[in-house]
PDB file of C-alpha atoms in Angstrom:
ATOM      1  CA  MET A   1      29.197  -9.442  61.075  1.00 88.00           C
ATOM      2  CA  ARG A   2      29.839 -12.771  62.411  1.00 90.00           C
ATOM      3  CA  HIS A   3      32.816 -13.425  64.443  1.00 93.00           C
ATOM      4  CA  ILE A   4      34.775 -16.845  65.331  1.00 94.00           C
ATOM      5  CA  ILE A   5      36.900 -15.975  68.367  1.00 95.00           C
ATOM      6  CA  SER A   6      39.488 -18.465  69.444  1.00 96.00           C
ATOM      7  CA  ILE A   7      40.406 -18.377  73.151  1.00 96.00           C
ATOM      8  CA  LEU A   8      43.507 -20.310  74.686  1.00 97.00           C
ATOM      9  CA  VAL A   9      42.999 -20.364  78.378  1.00 97.00           C
ATOM     10  CA  ASN A  10      44.088 -22.369  81.305  1.00 97.00           C
ATOM     11  CA  ASN A  11      42.315 -25.495  81.805  1.00 96.00           C
ATOM     12  CA  GLN A  12      40.963 -24.401  85.379  1.00 94.00           C
ATOM     13  CA  PRO A  13      37.632 -24.765  86.886  1.00 95.00           C
ATOM     14  CA  ARG A  14      35.282 -21.687  86.553  1.00 95.00           C
ATOM     15  CA  VAL A  15      37.447 -20.166  83.409  1.00 96.00           C
ATOM     16  CA  LEU A  16      34.320 -21.190  81.146  1.00 95.00           C
ATOM     17  CA  ALA A  17      32.135 -19.535  83.277  1.00 95.00           C
ATOM     18  CA  ARG A  18      33.949 -16.268  83.711  1.00 95.00           C
ATOM     19  CA  VAL A  19      34.550 -16.038  79.600  1.00 95.00           C
ATOM     20  CA  ALA A  20      30.723 -16.578  79.277  1.00 94.00           C
ATOM     21  CA  SER A  21      29.994 -14.148  81.805  1.00 93.00           C
ATOM     22  CA  LEU A  22      31.857 -11.758  80.499  1.00 92.00           C
ATOM     23  CA  PHE A  23      29.749 -12.020  77.082  1.00 90.00           C
ATOM     24  CA  GLY A  24      26.716 -11.896  79.232  1.00 90.00           C
ATOM     25  CA  ARG A  25      27.770  -8.861  81.225  1.00 88.00           C
ATOM     26  CA  ARG A  26      28.557  -6.773  78.042  1.00 85.00           C
ATOM     27  CA  ASN A  27      25.194  -8.091  76.079  1.00 87.00           C
ATOM     28  CA  PHE A  28      27.119  -9.787  73.629  1.00 88.00           C
ATOM     29  CA  ASN A  29      25.244 -12.900  72.237  1.00 90.00           C
ATOM     30  CA  ILE A  30      27.080 -16.197  72.172  1.00 93.00           C
ATOM     31  CA  GLU A  31      25.720 -18.165  69.023  1.00 93.00           C
ATOM     32  CA  SER A  32      27.801 -21.419  69.582  1.00 94.00           C
ATOM     33  CA  ILE A  33      30.494 -22.045  72.262  1.00 95.00           C
ATOM     34  CA  SER A  34      32.515 -25.303  72.263  1.00 95.00           C
ATOM     35  CA  VAL A  35      35.395 -26.210  74.561  1.00 95.00           C
ATOM     36  CA  GLY A  36      38.337 -28.731  74.739  1.00 94.00           C
ATOM     37  CA  GLU A  37      41.547 -29.779  75.346  1.00 94.00           C
ATOM     38  CA  SER A  38      44.442 -28.165  73.113  1.00 94.00           C
ATOM     39  CA  GLU A  39      47.890 -29.056  72.087  1.00 94.00           C
ATOM     40  CA  GLU A  40      49.283 -27.793  75.220  1.00 94.00           C
ATOM     41  CA  PRO A  41      48.798 -30.011  78.673  1.00 95.00           C
ATOM     42  CA  GLY A  42      47.065 -27.917  81.085  1.00 96.00           C
ATOM     43  CA  LEU A  43      45.556 -25.375  78.355  1.00 97.00           C
ATOM     44  CA  SER A  44      42.060 -25.503  76.905  1.00 97.00           C
ATOM     45  CA  ARG A  45      40.701 -23.768  73.695  1.00 97.00           C
ATOM     46  CA  ILE A  46      37.298 -22.221  73.582  1.00 97.00           C
ATOM     47  CA  VAL A  47      35.958 -21.200  70.182  1.00 97.00           C
ATOM     48  CA  ILE A  48      32.924 -18.613  70.539  1.00 96.00           C
ATOM     49  CA  VAL A  49      30.512 -17.628  67.627  1.00 94.00           C
ATOM     50  CA  THR A  50      29.321 -14.197  67.814  1.00 93.00           C
ATOM     51  CA  HIS A  51      28.095 -11.084  66.059  1.00 91.00           C
ATOM     52  CA  GLY A  52      29.087  -7.663  66.259  1.00 87.00           C
ATOM     53  CA  ASP A  53      31.232  -5.054  64.103  1.00 88.00           C
ATOM     54  CA  ALA A  54      34.912  -4.687  64.468  1.00 86.00           C
ATOM     55  CA  ARG A  55      34.652  -2.060  67.455  1.00 88.00           C
ATOM     56  CA  THR A  56      32.628  -4.479  69.313  1.00 86.00           C
ATOM     57  CA  MET A  57      34.799  -7.236  68.719  1.00 87.00           C
ATOM     58  CA  GLU A  58      37.877  -5.129  69.648  1.00 90.00           C
ATOM     59  CA  GLN A  59      36.177  -4.650  73.073  1.00 88.00           C
ATOM     60  CA  VAL A  60      35.772  -8.239  73.310  1.00 89.00           C
ATOM     61  CA  SER A  61      39.171  -9.165  72.729  1.00 91.00           C
ATOM     62  CA  LYS A  62      40.453  -6.014  75.206  1.00 93.00           C
ATOM     63  CA  HIS A  63      38.055  -7.714  77.520  1.00 92.00           C
ATOM     64  CA  LEU A  64      38.981 -11.144  77.368  1.00 94.00           C
ATOM     65  CA  HIS A  65      42.887 -10.300  77.752  1.00 94.00           C
ATOM     66  CA  LYS A  66      41.933  -8.928  81.165  1.00 94.00           C
ATOM     67  CA  LEU A  67      40.763 -12.240  82.484  1.00 94.00           C
ATOM     68  CA  ILE A  68      43.665 -13.922  84.366  1.00 93.00           C
ATOM     69  CA  ASP A  69      43.530 -17.174  82.843  1.00 96.00           C
ATOM     70  CA  VAL A  70      43.118 -16.254  79.221  1.00 96.00           C
ATOM     71  CA  ILE A  71      46.624 -16.809  77.142  1.00 96.00           C
ATOM     72  CA  LYS A  72      45.386 -15.766  73.828  1.00 96.00           C
ATOM     73  CA  VAL A  73      42.498 -14.744  71.894  1.00 95.00           C
ATOM     74  CA  GLN A  74      42.232 -14.905  68.070  1.00 93.00           C
ATOM     75  CA  ASP A  75      39.476 -13.537  65.736  1.00 92.00           C
ATOM     76  CA  LEU A  76      39.220 -16.484  63.147  1.00 92.00           C
ATOM     77  CA  SER A  77      36.993 -14.665  61.138  1.00 85.00           C
ATOM     78  CA  ILE A  78      39.838 -11.760  60.052  1.00 80.00           C
ATOM     79  CA  GLN A  79      42.149 -14.721  58.815  1.00 80.00           C
ATOM     80  CA  GLN A  80      42.111 -17.891  57.070  1.00 88.00           C
ATOM     81  CA  SER A  81      40.560 -20.892  59.166  1.00 90.00           C
ATOM     82  CA  VAL A  82      39.126 -24.203  59.116  1.00 92.00           C
ATOM     83  CA  ALA A  83      35.856 -24.152  61.185  1.00 93.00           C
ATOM     84  CA  ARG A  84      33.674 -27.339  61.499  1.00 94.00           C
ATOM     85  CA  GLU A  85      30.912 -28.546  63.445  1.00 95.00           C
ATOM     86  CA  LEU A  86      29.402 -32.030  64.284  1.00 97.00           C
ATOM     87  CA  LEU A  87      25.863 -32.927  63.929  1.00 97.00           C
ATOM     88  CA  LEU A  88      24.198 -35.985  65.348  1.00 98.00           C
ATOM     89  CA  VAL A  89      20.343 -36.403  64.188  1.00 98.00           C
ATOM     90  CA  LYS A  90      17.993 -39.444  64.587  1.00 98.00           C
ATOM     91  CA  VAL A  91      15.733 -39.885  62.031  1.00 98.00           C
ATOM     92  CA  GLY A  92      12.377 -41.993  61.617  1.00 97.00           C
ATOM     93  CA  ALA A  93      13.358 -44.843  59.198  1.00 97.00           C
ATOM     94  CA  THR A  94      11.728 -47.808  58.132  1.00 94.00           C
ATOM     95  CA  SER A  95      12.777 -50.746  56.101  1.00 92.00           C
ATOM     96  CA  SER A  96      11.439 -49.249  52.879  1.00 94.00           C
ATOM     97  CA  ASN A  97      13.211 -45.785  53.344  1.00 95.00           C
ATOM     98  CA  ARG A  98      16.639 -46.785  54.524  1.00 96.00           C
ATOM     99  CA  ALA A  99      18.176 -47.116  51.217  1.00 96.00           C
ATOM    100  CA  GLU A 100      16.752 -43.469  50.198  1.00 97.00           C
ATOM    101  CA  ILE A 101      18.074 -41.910  53.465  1.00 97.00           C
ATOM    102  CA  GLN A 102      21.524 -43.565  52.746  1.00 96.00           C
ATOM    103  CA  GLY A 103      21.433 -41.825  49.309  1.00 97.00           C
ATOM    104  CA  ILE A 104      20.754 -38.659  50.863  1.00 97.00           C
ATOM    105  CA  ILE A 105      23.446 -38.551  53.319  1.00 98.00           C
ATOM    106  CA  GLU A 106      26.048 -39.967  50.703  1.00 97.00           C
ATOM    107  CA  PRO A 107      26.851 -36.623  49.073  1.00 97.00           C
ATOM    108  CA  PHE A 108      27.223 -35.218  52.448  1.00 97.00           C
ATOM    109  CA  ARG A 109      29.991 -37.666  53.634  1.00 97.00           C
ATOM    110  CA  ALA A 110      27.873 -38.410  56.511  1.00 98.00           C
ATOM    111  CA  SER A 111      27.419 -41.781  58.058  1.00 97.00           C
ATOM    112  CA  VAL A 112      24.703 -43.985  59.972  1.00 97.00           C
ATOM    113  CA  VAL A 113      26.303 -44.548  63.316  1.00 98.00           C
ATOM    114  CA  ASP A 114      23.013 -46.252  65.079  1.00 97.00           C
ATOM    115  CA  VAL A 115      20.364 -48.351  63.735  1.00 96.00           C
ATOM    116  CA  GLY A 116      17.132 -48.465  65.792  1.00 95.00           C
ATOM    117  CA  THR A 117      13.920 -50.356  64.839  1.00 94.00           C
ATOM    118  CA  ASN A 118      12.150 -47.423  63.804  1.00 96.00           C
ATOM    119  CA  SER A 119      15.026 -44.814  63.338  1.00 97.00           C
ATOM    120  CA  LEU A 120      18.619 -44.128  61.915  1.00 97.00           C
ATOM    121  CA  MET A 121      21.260 -41.776  63.825  1.00 98.00           C
ATOM    122  CA  ILE A 122      23.343 -40.011  61.126  1.00 98.00           C
ATOM    123  CA  GLN A 123      26.859 -38.361  61.895  1.00 98.00           C
ATOM    124  CA  ALA A 124      27.935 -35.503  59.805  1.00 98.00           C
ATOM    125  CA  THR A 125      30.786 -32.736  60.051  1.00 97.00           C
ATOM    126  CA  GLY A 126      31.217 -29.571  57.940  1.00 96.00           C
ATOM    127  CA  ASP A 127      30.103 -26.071  58.023  1.00 91.00           C
ATOM    128  CA  ARG A 128      26.949 -24.747  59.185  1.00 90.00           C
ATOM    129  CA  GLU A 129      25.374 -24.287  56.048  1.00 93.00           C
ATOM    130  CA  LYS A 130      26.116 -27.887  55.091  1.00 96.00           C
ATOM    131  CA  LEU A 131      24.609 -29.176  57.699  1.00 97.00           C
ATOM    132  CA  ASP A 132      21.620 -26.981  57.797  1.00 97.00           C
ATOM    133  CA  ALA A 133      21.149 -28.297  54.224  1.00 97.00           C
ATOM    134  CA  LEU A 134      21.317 -31.832  55.579  1.00 98.00           C
ATOM    135  CA  ILE A 135      18.854 -31.371  58.125  1.00 98.00           C
ATOM    136  CA  GLU A 136      16.231 -29.707  55.454  1.00 98.00           C
ATOM    137  CA  LEU A 137      16.755 -32.971  53.275  1.00 98.00           C
ATOM    138  CA  LEU A 138      15.978 -35.191  56.411  1.00 98.00           C
ATOM    139  CA  ARG A 139      13.186 -33.262  57.779  1.00 97.00           C
ATOM    140  CA  PRO A 140      10.291 -35.106  55.592  1.00 97.00           C
ATOM    141  CA  TYR A 141      11.519 -38.471  57.237  1.00 97.00           C
ATOM    142  CA  GLY A 142      10.803 -37.194  60.929  1.00 97.00           C
ATOM    143  CA  ILE A 143      13.724 -35.694  63.034  1.00 98.00           C
ATOM    144  CA  LYS A 144      13.144 -37.397  66.267  1.00 97.00           C
ATOM    145  CA  GLU A 145      16.310 -35.880  67.919  1.00 97.00           C
ATOM    146  CA  LEU A 146      19.140 -33.388  66.870  1.00 97.00           C
ATOM    147  CA  ALA A 147      22.494 -32.081  68.559  1.00 97.00           C
ATOM    148  CA  ARG A 148      24.824 -30.145  67.347  1.00 95.00           C
ATOM    149  CA  THR A 149      28.468 -29.437  68.925  1.00 93.00           C
ATOM    150  CA  GLY A 150      28.850 -25.589  67.735  1.00 91.00           C
ATOM    151  CA  ILE A 151      31.431 -24.460  65.615  1.00 91.00           C
ATOM    152  CA  THR A 152      35.296 -25.432  66.488  1.00 93.00           C
ATOM    153  CA  ALA A 153      38.108 -23.693  64.602  1.00 93.00           C
ATOM    154  CA  LEU A 154      41.785 -23.302  64.115  1.00 93.00           C
ATOM    155  CA  PRO A 155      43.671 -20.716  61.663  1.00 91.00           C
ATOM    156  CA  ARG A 156      45.141 -22.287  58.511  1.00 90.00           C
ATOM    157  CA  SER A 157      48.737 -22.823  58.227  1.00 87.00           C
ATOM    158  CA  MET A 158      50.264 -20.497  55.666  1.00 73.00           C
ATOM    159  CA  GLN A 159      52.804 -23.243  54.671  1.00 56.00           C
ATOM    160  CA  ILE A 160      49.869 -25.566  53.928  1.00 52.00           C
ATOM    161  CA  GLN A 161      47.939 -23.372  52.242  1.00 49.00           C
ATOM    162  CA  THR A 162      50.728 -22.346  49.657  1.00 51.00           C
ATOM    163  CA  LYS A 163      51.155 -26.080  49.050  1.00 51.00           C
ATOM    164  CA  ALA A 164      47.570 -26.563  48.563  1.00 51.00           C
ATOM    165  CA  HIS A 165      47.295 -23.887  46.025  1.00 50.00           C
ATOM    166  CA  LEU A 166      50.266 -25.220  44.111  1.00 48.00           C
ATOM    167  CA  HIS A 167      48.111 -28.594  43.677  1.00 47.00           C
ATOM    168  CA  ALA A 168      44.686 -26.429  42.518  1.00 42.00           C
TER     169      ALA A 168
END
């Protein structure tokens, strides 16, 4: 089963290396990893996507809590959460097919962020399946470069979720 692990850590040198090393030493594969500042000054949030059964994830959580700079560990896969990824993709584009490419990216709420003589750079955010679908539709135009951030995620607020359900 796929898991999204959110780890709140002290923003100190080598903390990311220690967390990633823990996964490596235990032979846990990291599908993606993202890290950035959190809402608390001096703390960063690491979001790791990995695979494993419930027992494996329990082991991971216990080992993470043993690291001195780890403040909080959450498995966002077992609770309601919002997970997103950023995609930048540069595709081949000529004056004759730019409008066609615009028509493809529009339903994905993607946008053109750079225009070259023979290319367009497109930015999109969303879940992995959405971004994979966009890449497949753009592939016939020739993907020149592609970068993905990896998933970042936060747990949903129960209060906001309740309001959303009332409006549904």
